[in-house]
Every structure is written in C-alpha cells, then in structure tokens.
Amino acid sequence: MRDAVAPEPLPLWPFTGREDELRLVRRSSAGARRGLVVTGPPGRGKTRLVTEAVRGTDCARVAGIPQAHRMPFAAFAPLLPESVTLHRAVRLLSGVRTLLVDDAHLLDDSSAALVHQLAVRSDTRLLIVVTDGAPVPAAVSRLWTGELLPCLPLGPLPREETARLVAVGAGRAPEPLTVNRLHRLAGGDLRLLRELLGALRGHEDLTPVPGTGTDEWAWRGPVPLTPAVREHTAHLLTRTDPGERETLDRLAFAEPLPVELDGPTGPEHPMDPADRPAGPAPLDLAALERLEDDGLVHVDGRGAVRLAHPLHGPVLRAAAGGLRARRLARAPEEYGPALDAEAAALTALIGQADVRTVPAPVGDWLVAEGIPVPAGYAALRARYARLRGEVREAAAWAREGLCTTASARSGPAEVEVEVEAEVEVEVEAEVGAGVGAAAEARAELALAEAQSPALASVRHPAHAPHDPYDAVRLGAPERAAGRLTGVFAAHADALTHADGPALDRAADELERRGFLLFSAEAYAQAAAAHRDPAAARTARTRAVALARRCQGARTPALAALALGELTARQQQIVTLAATGLSNRQIAERLTLSIRTVGNHLYSAYTRLGASDRTALPRLTDPRPTGPRPAEFKEKQSA
C-alpha cells in the first residue's frame, strides 16, 4: 500500500469551459429575471462559476456557515446590525443590486427566510449556490421548486477543458490516456482532480512520452492515497463485513466478474467443495445484494458485476496489502477473455457505424496501471479513437501497441500487428502543426485505395470499409461512388452536388453517431456550399465547435475553416507567405513594418496550428473541398 506524501501547492487554475453557463449566469444577474440557483455535487465548480460571472460588478456576497443554525441571520452578519427583524433586514438589503449566496444549504432558518423574502419582495437579483445531496432549508428549496428562480444544474467539466486544467496544474501537457484517466477518477470533482495532480507532481510514476522530449508526460501506476482520495472513498474503505470487503477486493483486481444467481448466498449456505466447479469461487450473492443496495457495485443486463465508480477499483488496489494483492491479482494473460470481449464490442460498433460509446474499461485500467495490452487490441483502440475524432488519443494507443510489439517480436504475427500499429501512428501527422508530409502520403494512399478495393483490403482489412470515405473527406467524392452506404454515402452524395442543407443533415447524423471529426469536416464543406449566408455561418459555427473537440486535428477539409478564423489582414499576409515571400517582401508589398508582418504571422500560426511557414502552402491550398454542380456534370459527361 502506498500513501501519498503531502501534495505540492499548485498554481491558480484558470477559469475554463462553462462558456454557455457563464453567459446564462451573467444574463440572470443583469436582465429582467430575479436571479438564478446553481446546483451540483461538491467540487463541481459552482462557486468559481458564479464568482467569475460577477467579477468586476457591484455584488454583495454571503455564505452559509456550518454549525450556525441557532444563530439568527448568521450568514448576513457582515451586512446587518446585530439585532434585526426579518422585516427590517429585507428593507436594509433592498438596495443591494446583486446578492451572491454561497452554500445556501448551510443557511440558518432566519437567513433562509430572508433570502426567500428578497426573492419575493425586493428588486435584488439573487445568485444562489446549493450543493446536491445536502439537506436544504425549505425556504431556500422553494426558490426553484416554487418557480421563483430558474435552476441551473451544473454538469461535469468536459474532458477537453479538464485537459487544459491538468496541463496548467502539472506545468506541462499530459498525454490523452492520462487525461482520460484523471477525468474518470475525478468524476467531475475538481477539488479531487487538483488533489491528485498535487500528489503526482514530481512523482516517480510520471514519465515523458517518447518523441516529445519533456513536453508531454504520462501517468502509469497506482493511485496515490491522498487525504482527499481517502475522504472521497471512506464509505468504501471502511466496510467491515468480511464478505463485502472480499467481494469488493475481488472486483477491484478482476472486474468484471459474473454473477451466479444459483450460487452461494453467504456463509449460511456453504457449497460442498466437491460440487464447486473449477476456477475462481463464485461471488457472495448476499454481499453483492447489500453492496448493490448501497450503490457500490453495478450489475449489467448480462449478469456481469463491476464497481460503481471508476475511482473505487484503483483505490482498493492501492490500499490492499502486498500479500492480498498477490492473491487476488490476475496474471496478464488472464485478462485475455475480457479484452477479447471489449475488442468484439468495439468491432461491432464500427460495423454499425456508431462510435458514441467506448465499452472498454478493462483495457483502460490495465494501461493506466502500466500493464501491457496486446498490440492488436491497442491498434483497434487507436482505430476506434481516430474514428471518434480523438486523434491524439489514437496516437497514444498506437504507441502502446508499438511498445508491446517492441518487447515481443517473436514471429510473423507480431510483425503483422506492429505494421497495423505503425499505420495508426500516422494519425500523429494530423495533430498540431497542420497536415504534414505523412498525412499527405496517407491522403494519396487513401485516394488510391478508393479506386482499388483490393489494395485497401490487403493493407488493413479491418479498416477497409472506411477507406473509400477518406476520398470524400479529401474532396473527391466521385472516387467513392457506389462504394459507401448509410450516412457516409449520404455525405458523399451531398458533397458531389454541393448541397449545403444535405451536408448539414449528413454532418448532424455523423455527430449523432460519434464521428466528431467527420462531422466537423462535413459542416466545413457545408459552410462553403451554402448560398444562404446565415446557413453558412451556422454550419461554420458547428464545424468550429466540433473541431475544437478533436484534439488539434488538422485535415484538408478543415484547412479553409482554419483560414476563416484569421482576420482579413492575417489572411492576406499568410497567403503571401505561402507563396514563398519573405517577411521583408511582404512588408514592402503591403506597406507595413517587418515587425507587424511577423506579429501577424505568429498569431496566424497559433490559430492555424502551424509551427512555421513551411506548413502554410498546405493550409492555404485554394483547391475546393468538393466539386461544384457544374464541375460534376462535366466529369460525368467525360
């Protein structure tokens, strides 16, 4: 068992994400409404949100005080005299324009009544923060149940924004599988996330990602048992029933496990050893029922049992003693059936063209704790992530597969798998610095494969059904004619006819099915095809929003979208730089200073995701992303 040392202090986190929620809170405190109630679990960022919303405004602030229920108006002590009636308190505070009430679930009865009266009788706008699951004074709960104020339930911070916080907290960028792990473990609790990051700073289980120097880091190994982690899982670690604790520990080291409904139901119904089947002993059904009632385990429709929260397994494994861990842990090869089941589920979803979910928790926690996974499984995970638009995650899984094959290399099968993994490493070329040479090579190969089904099936059969679609993404839908079905065929047809509304519909369906990068590309193509400026702006907005969720992907279809984010002057300078002109030549042509040209180029590099001017010709390629109707007719007649 490894206890964590005291975490190092972290830098102040920036406020990130929550743009929609922030606008809503600001409107509620500045418009005609009386205010807003913000609710959510502990650590969700409720207080930070409302504090950011009222920053720079004239806003009074009070907070509920624990253990102060018997003190009248305890929360309002900074704003009111020592002795005051409810009626007078309302009058004294009626001139307050905006009042922020934090931890309103902790208000004493007098303070709760005052807040309710302010909502009913005054012009004061109220921002109320309440924690889910805590007892709330009736006067406060009636604010939203009685529809006096609207309620904003705060969901977990998106994974993309979690990645930004982790990068700030760690001082350098984490690789995607580490971000996913921290996101799962924290479960939306930003305080827990901060505690984990503090414990990991300088930790021996942090390693640089190969090929990135010290720019990216990965976390593999046990979860540090910080005070916050222990507090968060106290209800789990303090279970004293031997059957329950044994069941929890067995699940922690070997989930998922099957339920045998006709098996033993506890020590009062022991099974004759002679009748026990070979293999692990069945789970204690009575203990399972109690754990399920307490929300600690989940049984799916197929009778497989898992721990209910992603944090529970790592904590139980970290808390187990050495001997107990050795008894319960499986050998790496024993995870084969579970990984095979996950691979089958992922393959089936690819076949159904639906990648919204990732039913693969076993592979996730094996990699997280540094246990090698088969290269074929890693290659499939890389392919699946790439289809979802998670290009950095795809590259990370490809690296996992290459690491496995590098340590194996025992025969033709391993070599074949390594080639599969190397194919997936190409997705790195779609990240960050534009569409690089490897991506261009892949683009040419994709077009060739679209014309030759035999080439595609020989290269990598499992991915062959999607290869013709690369031609559509590259703006040559006619090369995939008759070789696609479903939403992919609809996208190709819409692009062939430059049909903006049809491209919007295809993009919407692609997004619904989880193909976020493909959807962003379709919306970008729709923005260029629409004749209605309003429809074009809407499509462009959707494309930008989706592209930002694709981990820095830069593809030909998104190149024009990226250019559209530049100012008119930046576009002008970038276009000239792409032709090979130097900063001095551009400055002379546009009558600008060389320094001004350099500043514009630097800003453009940041927005385009380019590292230098060598990437600009690819990003400013004027070729259209699809043929116009006239071009299509000419090609058909030819």
XYZ file of C-alpha atoms in Angstrom:
638
model
C 0.000 0.000 0.000
C 1.374 3.392 -0.954
C 0.315 6.514 0.909
C 0.903 9.821 -0.778
C 3.132 12.499 0.638
C 1.709 15.959 1.194
C 0.929 17.389 -2.247
C 2.858 20.368 -3.525
C 0.898 23.610 -3.919
C -0.487 24.082 -7.407
C -0.720 27.310 -9.393
C -4.084 29.047 -9.596
C -6.200 27.325 -12.201
C -7.674 29.446 -14.971
C -11.392 29.593 -15.419
C -12.017 27.404 -18.460
C -15.029 25.978 -20.231
C -18.531 26.731 -18.990
C -18.976 29.450 -21.614
C -22.693 28.734 -22.008
C -23.256 28.522 -18.259
C -21.262 31.711 -17.694
C -23.396 33.628 -20.187
C -26.557 32.298 -18.544
C -25.461 33.361 -15.055
C -24.450 36.796 -16.276
C -27.765 37.303 -18.039
C -29.655 36.270 -14.932
C -27.830 38.833 -12.828
C -28.172 41.639 -15.352
C -31.532 41.071 -17.056
C -35.148 41.255 -16.038
C -35.157 37.991 -14.058
C -34.720 37.935 -10.306
C -31.691 35.664 -10.420
C -30.647 32.027 -10.620
C -29.996 28.948 -8.479
C -26.868 26.953 -9.373
C -26.803 23.352 -8.119
C -24.390 20.444 -8.414
C -22.323 17.907 -6.460
C -19.388 19.015 -4.300
C -16.311 20.111 -6.213
C -18.178 20.776 -9.458
C -17.023 24.409 -9.672
C -20.287 26.130 -8.722
C -18.694 28.863 -6.607
C -15.976 29.525 -9.194
C -18.618 29.915 -11.894
C -20.748 32.478 -10.088
C -17.664 34.310 -8.809
C -16.409 34.641 -12.373
C -19.848 35.812 -13.507
C -19.958 38.720 -11.040
C -16.285 39.675 -11.327
C -15.962 43.433 -11.683
C -19.590 44.105 -10.705
C -21.165 45.614 -7.607
C -22.179 42.384 -5.880
C -22.621 41.656 -2.177
C -21.665 38.172 -1.035
C -22.686 35.972 1.914
C -22.286 32.269 2.630
C -23.894 29.635 4.793
C -21.904 28.766 7.901
C -21.642 25.195 9.224
C -22.839 24.696 12.811
C -24.541 28.112 12.894
C -28.187 27.071 12.619
C -29.105 28.556 16.002
C -27.659 31.999 15.261
C -30.263 34.258 13.586
C -29.020 35.810 10.348
C -25.528 34.324 10.897
C -24.759 34.315 7.177
C -25.715 38.002 6.867
C -23.695 39.199 9.864
C -21.301 41.281 7.672
C -24.248 43.140 6.122
C -26.706 43.585 9.018
C -26.644 45.024 12.567
C -26.501 42.592 15.475
C -30.186 42.747 16.334
C -32.621 42.934 13.461
C -36.048 41.638 12.483
C -36.829 39.905 9.227
C -38.898 42.861 8.005
C -36.102 45.336 8.723
C -33.468 43.061 7.226
C -35.421 42.985 3.951
C -35.606 46.786 3.974
C -31.882 47.182 4.718
C -30.888 44.875 1.860
C -33.436 46.102 -0.676
C -30.866 48.497 -2.109
C -28.385 45.709 -2.903
C -28.369 45.254 -6.656
C -26.933 41.714 -6.759
C -26.516 39.274 -3.874
C -24.481 36.072 -4.140
C -25.450 33.448 -1.531
C -22.875 30.644 -1.450
C -23.506 27.302 0.328
C -27.178 28.185 0.724
C -27.886 24.682 2.026
C -25.997 25.699 5.207
C -28.103 28.787 5.919
C -29.748 29.163 9.307
C -33.544 29.413 9.248
C -33.584 33.216 9.625
C -31.102 33.709 6.795
C -33.028 31.259 4.586
C -36.266 33.151 5.234
C -34.516 36.438 4.417
C -33.269 35.081 1.082
C -36.768 33.897 0.229
C -38.296 37.278 1.092
C -35.692 39.092 -1.002
C -36.671 36.911 -3.953
C -40.366 37.694 -3.422
C -40.426 41.300 -2.330
C -37.308 43.144 -3.492
C -35.564 44.073 -6.715
C -32.344 42.403 -5.593
C -31.043 39.848 -8.086
C -30.018 36.644 -6.344
C -27.353 34.117 -7.295
C -27.838 31.081 -5.063
C -25.361 28.183 -4.835
C -26.635 24.873 -3.436
C -24.833 21.525 -3.141
C -26.715 18.437 -4.318
C -27.488 15.754 -1.750
C -27.321 18.093 1.242
C -30.410 18.981 3.351
C -31.698 22.339 2.176
C -33.866 24.727 4.252
C -37.433 24.714 2.947
C -37.364 28.486 2.361
C -34.393 28.012 0.026
C -35.687 24.962 -1.843
C -38.947 26.790 -2.543
C -36.972 29.294 -4.605
C -36.770 26.863 -7.512
C -39.467 24.317 -6.706
C -41.921 27.203 -6.462
C -40.511 28.603 -9.717
C -39.427 31.904 -8.188
C -35.949 31.401 -9.676
C -34.740 29.162 -12.515
C -32.347 26.364 -11.612
C -29.081 25.574 -13.399
C -27.759 22.055 -12.632
C -24.013 22.101 -13.275
C -22.715 19.060 -15.141
C -19.135 17.741 -15.130
C -16.488 19.766 -16.896
C -15.935 18.380 -20.425
C -12.861 16.265 -20.996
C -11.304 18.900 -23.256
C -11.461 21.506 -20.508
C -10.178 19.015 -17.945
C -7.125 18.583 -20.179
C -6.458 22.325 -20.011
C -6.656 22.348 -16.227
C -4.374 19.330 -15.944
C -1.800 20.975 -18.220
C -1.808 24.112 -16.057
C -1.685 22.143 -12.815
C 1.180 19.928 -13.964
C 3.117 22.664 -15.741
C 3.227 20.640 -18.973
C 0.783 18.796 -21.190
C -0.421 15.292 -20.259
C -0.857 12.662 -22.959
C -4.501 11.795 -23.758
C -4.723 8.473 -21.902
C -3.550 10.241 -18.740
C -6.164 12.966 -19.241
C -8.833 10.307 -19.682
C -7.715 8.569 -16.507
C -7.747 11.721 -14.392
C -11.098 12.722 -15.863
C -12.611 9.346 -14.967
C -11.126 9.229 -11.476
C -12.222 12.749 -10.532
C -15.744 12.147 -11.820
C -16.342 15.886 -12.180
C -14.946 16.763 -8.732
C -12.399 19.489 -9.481
C -11.130 19.534 -5.903
C -10.288 15.853 -6.145
C -8.635 16.426 -9.521
C -6.493 19.171 -8.032
C -5.545 16.925 -5.105
C -4.476 14.127 -7.442
C -2.382 16.493 -9.539
C -0.692 17.882 -6.455
C 0.238 14.374 -5.327
C 1.564 13.479 -8.776
C 3.887 16.464 -9.221
C 7.388 15.038 -9.309
C 6.025 11.522 -8.755
C 8.112 8.538 -9.844
C 5.219 7.149 -11.906
C 5.267 10.163 -14.265
C 7.259 9.519 -17.439
C 7.934 11.600 -20.563
C 6.123 10.481 -23.697
C 8.540 9.091 -26.319
C 9.209 11.513 -29.130
C 8.055 14.601 -27.223
C 11.093 15.202 -25.015
C 9.754 16.706 -21.806
C 6.764 18.392 -23.463
C 4.264 15.633 -22.654
C 4.024 13.280 -19.693
C 2.205 10.070 -18.925
C 0.994 8.657 -15.626
C 1.083 4.902 -15.188
C 0.861 3.166 -11.831
C -1.188 3.131 -8.602
C -3.447 5.952 -7.464
C -1.863 7.976 -4.629
C -3.959 7.674 -1.461
C -4.136 11.361 -0.615
C -6.340 12.627 2.235
C -8.885 13.820 -0.319
C -8.915 10.426 -2.046
C -9.400 8.643 1.304
C -12.183 11.054 2.254
C -13.863 10.571 -1.106
C -13.815 6.774 -0.703
C -14.259 6.464 3.066
C -17.616 4.737 2.613
C -15.763 2.102 0.588
C -12.617 1.605 2.666
C -14.498 1.387 5.978
C -16.701 -1.589 5.047
C -16.189 -4.044 7.899
C -18.234 -7.021 6.717
C -15.676 -9.680 5.612
C -17.864 -10.921 2.744
C -18.415 -7.425 1.416
C -14.749 -6.464 1.625
C -13.639 -9.685 -0.059
C -16.183 -9.087 -2.843
C -15.031 -5.503 -3.347
C -11.371 -6.508 -3.465
C -12.001 -9.342 -5.897
C -13.828 -6.953 -8.217
C -11.032 -4.401 -7.891
C -8.474 -6.887 -9.194
C -10.585 -8.798 -11.710
C -13.714 -6.926 -12.771
C -15.979 -7.657 -14.496
C -16.997 -10.881 -12.781
C -20.112 -12.964 -13.464
C -22.980 -13.372 -11.017
C -24.105 -16.935 -10.325
C -27.685 -16.469 -9.197
C -27.931 -20.112 -8.159
C -24.598 -19.950 -6.319
C -23.929 -19.454 -2.604
C -25.810 -16.754 -0.763
C -23.377 -16.328 2.093
C -21.848 -18.349 4.918
C -25.222 -19.739 5.948
C -25.422 -21.699 2.663
C -21.918 -23.057 2.056
C -21.231 -25.091 -1.063
C -19.786 -28.586 -0.792
C -16.171 -28.340 -2.049
C -16.751 -31.469 -4.136
C -19.561 -29.717 -6.007
C -17.649 -26.475 -6.656
C -16.703 -26.025 -10.320
C -13.098 -25.427 -11.338
C -11.922 -21.814 -11.457
C -12.433 -18.851 -9.121
C -15.003 -19.192 -6.369
C -18.369 -17.552 -7.161
C -19.123 -14.181 -5.639
C -21.034 -13.975 -2.373
C -24.534 -13.161 -3.612
C -25.790 -11.824 -0.281
C -22.813 -9.459 -0.035
C -23.374 -8.378 -3.623
C -27.001 -7.505 -2.906
C -26.000 -5.323 0.039
C -23.287 -3.602 -1.983
C -25.717 -3.010 -4.838
C -28.278 -1.519 -2.445
C -25.582 0.905 -1.236
C -24.643 1.891 -4.772
C -21.130 0.411 -4.651
C -21.489 -2.163 -7.422
C -23.384 -2.314 -10.696
C -24.788 -5.427 -12.377
C -25.393 -5.101 -16.116
C -28.014 -6.852 -18.200
C -25.684 -9.766 -18.918
C -25.057 -10.514 -15.258
C -21.564 -9.018 -15.132
C -20.626 -7.132 -11.960
C -18.464 -4.015 -11.842
C -17.593 -1.458 -9.218
C -19.904 1.525 -9.498
C -17.297 4.322 -9.653
C -14.041 4.443 -11.685
C -12.161 5.595 -8.584
C -13.141 2.592 -6.454
C -11.059 -0.084 -8.166
C -7.774 1.882 -8.187
C -8.244 2.899 -4.544
C -8.967 -0.648 -3.398
C -5.946 -1.944 -5.315
C -3.705 0.762 -3.854
C -4.999 0.108 -0.330
C -4.547 -3.673 -0.480
C -1.578 -5.183 1.307
C 1.127 -6.930 -0.687
C 0.026 -10.476 0.156
C -3.634 -9.732 -0.533
C -2.745 -8.127 -3.862
C -0.660 -11.144 -4.890
C -3.538 -13.475 -4.034
C -6.168 -11.508 -5.942
C -4.256 -10.152 -8.926
C -4.540 -11.932 -12.247
C -1.598 -12.754 -14.457
C -1.546 -10.501 -17.557
C -2.600 -13.330 -19.854
C -5.715 -13.939 -17.752
C -7.172 -10.638 -18.935
C -7.316 -12.006 -22.476
C -11.010 -13.012 -22.436
C -12.096 -9.613 -21.078
C -10.013 -7.770 -23.686
C -11.341 -10.066 -26.423
C -14.890 -9.210 -25.348
C -14.101 -5.498 -25.434
C -12.472 -5.826 -28.859
C -15.540 -7.671 -30.168
C -17.818 -4.925 -28.826
C -15.711 -2.190 -30.426
C -15.558 -4.030 -33.746
C -19.324 -4.495 -33.712
C -19.857 -0.774 -33.105
C -17.543 0.101 -36.002
C -19.562 -2.249 -38.182
C -22.755 -0.499 -37.071
C -21.205 2.923 -37.794
C -21.887 4.019 -34.229
C -18.913 5.000 -32.082
C -20.664 7.077 -29.436
C -19.661 4.803 -26.577
C -16.366 3.168 -25.638
C -17.249 -0.086 -23.820
C -13.667 -0.883 -22.825
C -12.987 -0.209 -19.127
C -10.659 -3.201 -18.666
C -8.228 -2.014 -21.317
C -8.333 1.475 -19.844
C -7.337 0.432 -16.336
C -4.717 -2.081 -17.479
C -2.907 0.617 -19.442
C -3.407 3.138 -16.637
C -1.600 0.902 -14.158
C 1.208 0.045 -16.566
C 0.090 -3.485 -17.516
C 0.881 -4.199 -21.213
C -2.063 -4.936 -23.501
C -1.863 -6.973 -26.724
C -0.733 -4.897 -29.689
C -3.742 -5.964 -31.734
C -6.067 -4.655 -29.023
C -4.090 -1.380 -28.870
C -4.291 -0.992 -32.652
C -8.064 -1.463 -32.528
C -8.355 1.133 -29.774
C -6.245 3.507 -31.894
C -8.518 2.993 -34.876
C -11.646 3.434 -32.784
C -10.332 6.663 -31.242
C -9.445 8.003 -34.665
C -12.960 7.326 -35.949
C -14.278 9.305 -32.973
C -12.049 12.228 -33.934
C -9.727 11.729 -30.946
C -6.524 11.902 -32.952
C -4.102 12.396 -30.051
C -5.703 9.525 -28.187
C -5.369 7.379 -31.303
C -1.660 8.144 -31.420
C -1.332 7.306 -27.722
C -2.942 3.892 -28.205
C -0.698 3.287 -31.220
C 2.320 3.967 -29.015
C 1.020 1.425 -26.502
C 0.825 -1.159 -29.276
C 4.304 -0.383 -30.538
C 5.708 -0.675 -27.012
C 4.157 -4.120 -26.688
C 5.486 -5.362 -30.031
C 8.915 -3.907 -29.330
C 9.158 -6.146 -26.265
C 7.717 -9.211 -28.026
C 8.874 -9.579 -31.665
C 8.517 -13.335 -31.603
C 7.127 -14.176 -35.008
C 5.191 -13.167 -38.137
C 2.005 -12.480 -36.181
C 3.750 -9.875 -34.042
C 5.313 -8.260 -37.094
C 1.899 -8.027 -38.767
C 0.426 -6.426 -35.659
C 3.329 -3.996 -35.498
C 2.602 -2.900 -39.070
C -1.003 -2.365 -38.028
C 0.146 -0.193 -35.143
C 2.545 1.759 -37.343
C -0.330 2.552 -39.682
C -2.120 4.149 -36.774
C 0.942 6.181 -35.752
C 0.327 8.172 -38.941
C -2.518 9.941 -37.154
C 0.118 11.998 -35.368
C 0.621 13.823 -38.625
C -2.917 15.182 -38.315
C -2.111 16.770 -34.963
C -0.802 20.214 -34.188
C 1.388 21.534 -36.998
C -1.025 21.138 -39.871
C -1.299 18.425 -42.490
C 2.288 17.153 -42.577
C 4.083 15.072 -45.158
C 2.948 11.789 -43.634
C -0.667 12.945 -43.748
C -0.247 13.928 -47.386
C 1.143 10.477 -48.114
C -1.816 8.950 -46.326
C -4.154 11.159 -48.340
C -2.672 9.940 -51.612
C -2.852 6.364 -50.392
C -6.488 6.857 -49.390
C -7.351 8.105 -52.865
C -5.565 5.132 -54.417
C -7.409 2.757 -52.118
C -10.707 4.373 -53.011
C -10.007 3.387 -56.616
C -8.679 -0.084 -55.729
C -10.684 -2.192 -53.226
C -8.037 -4.905 -53.455
C -5.309 -2.549 -52.247
C -7.404 -1.423 -49.302
C -8.295 -4.951 -48.212
C -4.701 -6.155 -48.433
C -3.320 -3.231 -46.445
C -5.568 -3.464 -43.425
C -8.772 -5.488 -43.861
C -10.419 -4.416 -40.606
C -10.478 -0.799 -41.777
C -11.241 -1.348 -45.457
C -14.966 -0.344 -45.254
C -13.974 3.185 -44.198
C -11.126 3.793 -46.661
C -13.275 4.985 -49.603
C -14.713 7.560 -47.240
C -11.282 9.198 -46.996
C -11.784 10.270 -50.614
C -14.946 12.111 -49.550
C -13.083 13.802 -46.707
C -10.394 14.878 -49.198
C -12.954 16.485 -51.511
C -13.107 13.774 -54.205
C -16.475 12.068 -53.537
C -16.793 10.801 -57.099
C -13.932 8.375 -56.418
C -16.024 6.635 -53.790
C -19.188 6.400 -55.889
C -21.141 3.228 -55.187
C -18.713 2.061 -52.506
C -20.286 3.618 -49.414
C -23.523 3.077 -47.540
C -25.627 4.868 -44.953
C -24.551 8.250 -43.674
C -21.176 8.004 -45.463
C -22.932 7.604 -48.817
C -25.266 10.486 -47.951
C -22.242 12.683 -47.194
C -20.606 11.742 -50.500
C -23.771 12.471 -52.474
C -24.339 15.823 -50.763
C -20.731 16.890 -51.406
C -20.887 15.765 -55.030
C -23.886 18.034 -55.610
C -22.601 20.841 -53.349
C -25.905 20.597 -51.461
C -25.477 22.667 -48.284
C -28.651 21.530 -46.462
C -27.907 17.885 -47.283
C -24.348 18.317 -45.983
C -25.799 19.772 -42.774
C -28.017 16.710 -42.378
C -25.105 14.348 -43.001
C -22.951 16.264 -40.516
C -25.691 16.116 -37.893
C -26.055 12.364 -38.320
C -22.291 11.851 -38.174
C -22.157 13.803 -34.926
C -25.035 11.783 -33.501
C -23.129 8.583 -34.272
C -19.954 9.841 -32.583
C -17.851 10.677 -35.672
C -16.952 14.160 -34.454
C -14.070 14.875 -36.844
C -16.034 13.628 -39.838
C -18.962 15.787 -38.724
C -16.730 18.862 -38.396
C -15.426 18.274 -41.904
C -18.939 17.880 -43.315
C -20.065 21.103 -41.635
C -16.980 22.886 -43.018
C -17.889 21.665 -46.504
C -21.483 22.782 -45.911
C -20.296 26.277 -44.946
C -18.608 26.549 -48.348
C -21.593 25.100 -50.215
C -24.420 27.149 -48.655
C -25.773 30.055 -50.676
C -27.639 31.450 -47.667
C -25.120 33.447 -45.579
C -26.978 32.702 -42.337
C -26.916 28.958 -43.038
C -23.219 29.177 -43.900
C -22.465 30.948 -40.602
C -24.401 28.323 -38.646
C -22.558 25.472 -40.367
C -19.241 27.168 -39.761
C -20.022 27.678 -36.071
C -20.878 23.992 -35.689
C -17.709 22.986 -37.546
C -15.505 25.132 -35.316
C -17.149 23.809 -32.132
C -16.698 20.189 -33.206
C -13.160 20.683 -34.493
C -12.134 22.013 -31.085
C -13.155 18.670 -29.594
C -10.915 16.723 -31.977
C -7.637 17.201 -30.097
C -5.962 19.542 -32.564
C -6.770 17.628 -35.747
C -5.807 19.462 -38.947
C -7.166 17.955 -42.152
C -7.672 19.278 -45.690
C -11.405 19.737 -45.141
C -10.721 21.866 -42.062
C -7.961 23.941 -43.679
C -10.367 26.521 -45.143
C -12.167 26.558 -41.809
C -8.929 27.431 -40.054
C -8.210 30.240 -42.514
C -11.655 31.622 -41.819
C -10.632 32.201 -38.200
C -7.990 34.713 -39.302
C -8.522 38.433 -39.687
C -8.561 39.837 -43.211
C -5.024 41.200 -42.770
C -3.762 37.871 -41.377
C -5.282 36.002 -44.334
C -3.593 38.425 -46.726
C -0.177 38.011 -45.101
C -0.481 34.234 -44.733
C -1.434 33.863 -48.401
C 1.623 35.842 -49.469
C 3.890 33.927 -47.090
C 2.579 30.654 -48.522
C 3.842 31.694 -51.966
C 7.376 31.924 -50.578
C 7.702 35.672 -49.969
C 9.877 36.731 -47.035
C 8.650 38.983 -44.242
C 10.554 41.905 -45.791
C 8.999 41.333 -49.224
C 5.521 41.103 -47.707
C 6.125 44.291 -45.712
C 7.213 46.159 -48.838
C 4.238 44.946 -50.856
C 1.669 45.847 -48.170
C 3.445 48.950 -46.881
C 3.820 47.538 -43.378
C 6.703 47.207 -40.980
C 8.577 43.918 -40.894
C 7.717 43.624 -37.210
C 3.987 43.977 -37.945
C 4.193 41.225 -40.546
C 5.999 38.969 -38.091
C 3.398 39.584 -35.381
C 0.553 38.781 -37.769
C 2.257 35.578 -38.875
C 2.886 34.487 -35.300
C -0.796 34.991 -34.417
C -1.808 33.124 -37.564
C 0.466 30.178 -36.722
C -1.270 29.860 -33.361
C -4.750 29.863 -34.875
C -3.832 27.533 -37.726
C -1.942 25.090 -35.528
C 1.179 25.558 -37.666
C 4.700 25.620 -36.242
C 6.242 27.727 -39.036
C 5.662 28.960 -42.592
C 6.530 25.582 -44.157
C 3.030 24.372 -43.304
C 1.288 27.362 -44.882
C 1.126 26.120 -48.505
C -0.879 23.085 -47.384
C -3.203 25.177 -45.224
C -3.834 27.818 -47.888
C -4.361 25.419 -50.799
C -7.078 27.135 -52.835
C -8.448 23.881 -54.241
C -12.138 23.414 -53.319
C -13.099 20.688 -50.885
C -15.578 19.264 -53.373
C -16.751 19.742 -56.954
C -19.434 22.270 -57.758
C -22.508 21.073 -59.682
C -21.115 22.331 -62.996
C -17.833 20.520 -62.421
C -19.729 17.373 -61.512
C -21.708 17.435 -64.778
C -18.516 17.931 -66.780
C -16.881 14.947 -65.103
C -19.959 12.786 -65.642
C -20.129 13.666 -69.336
C -16.403 12.998 -69.709
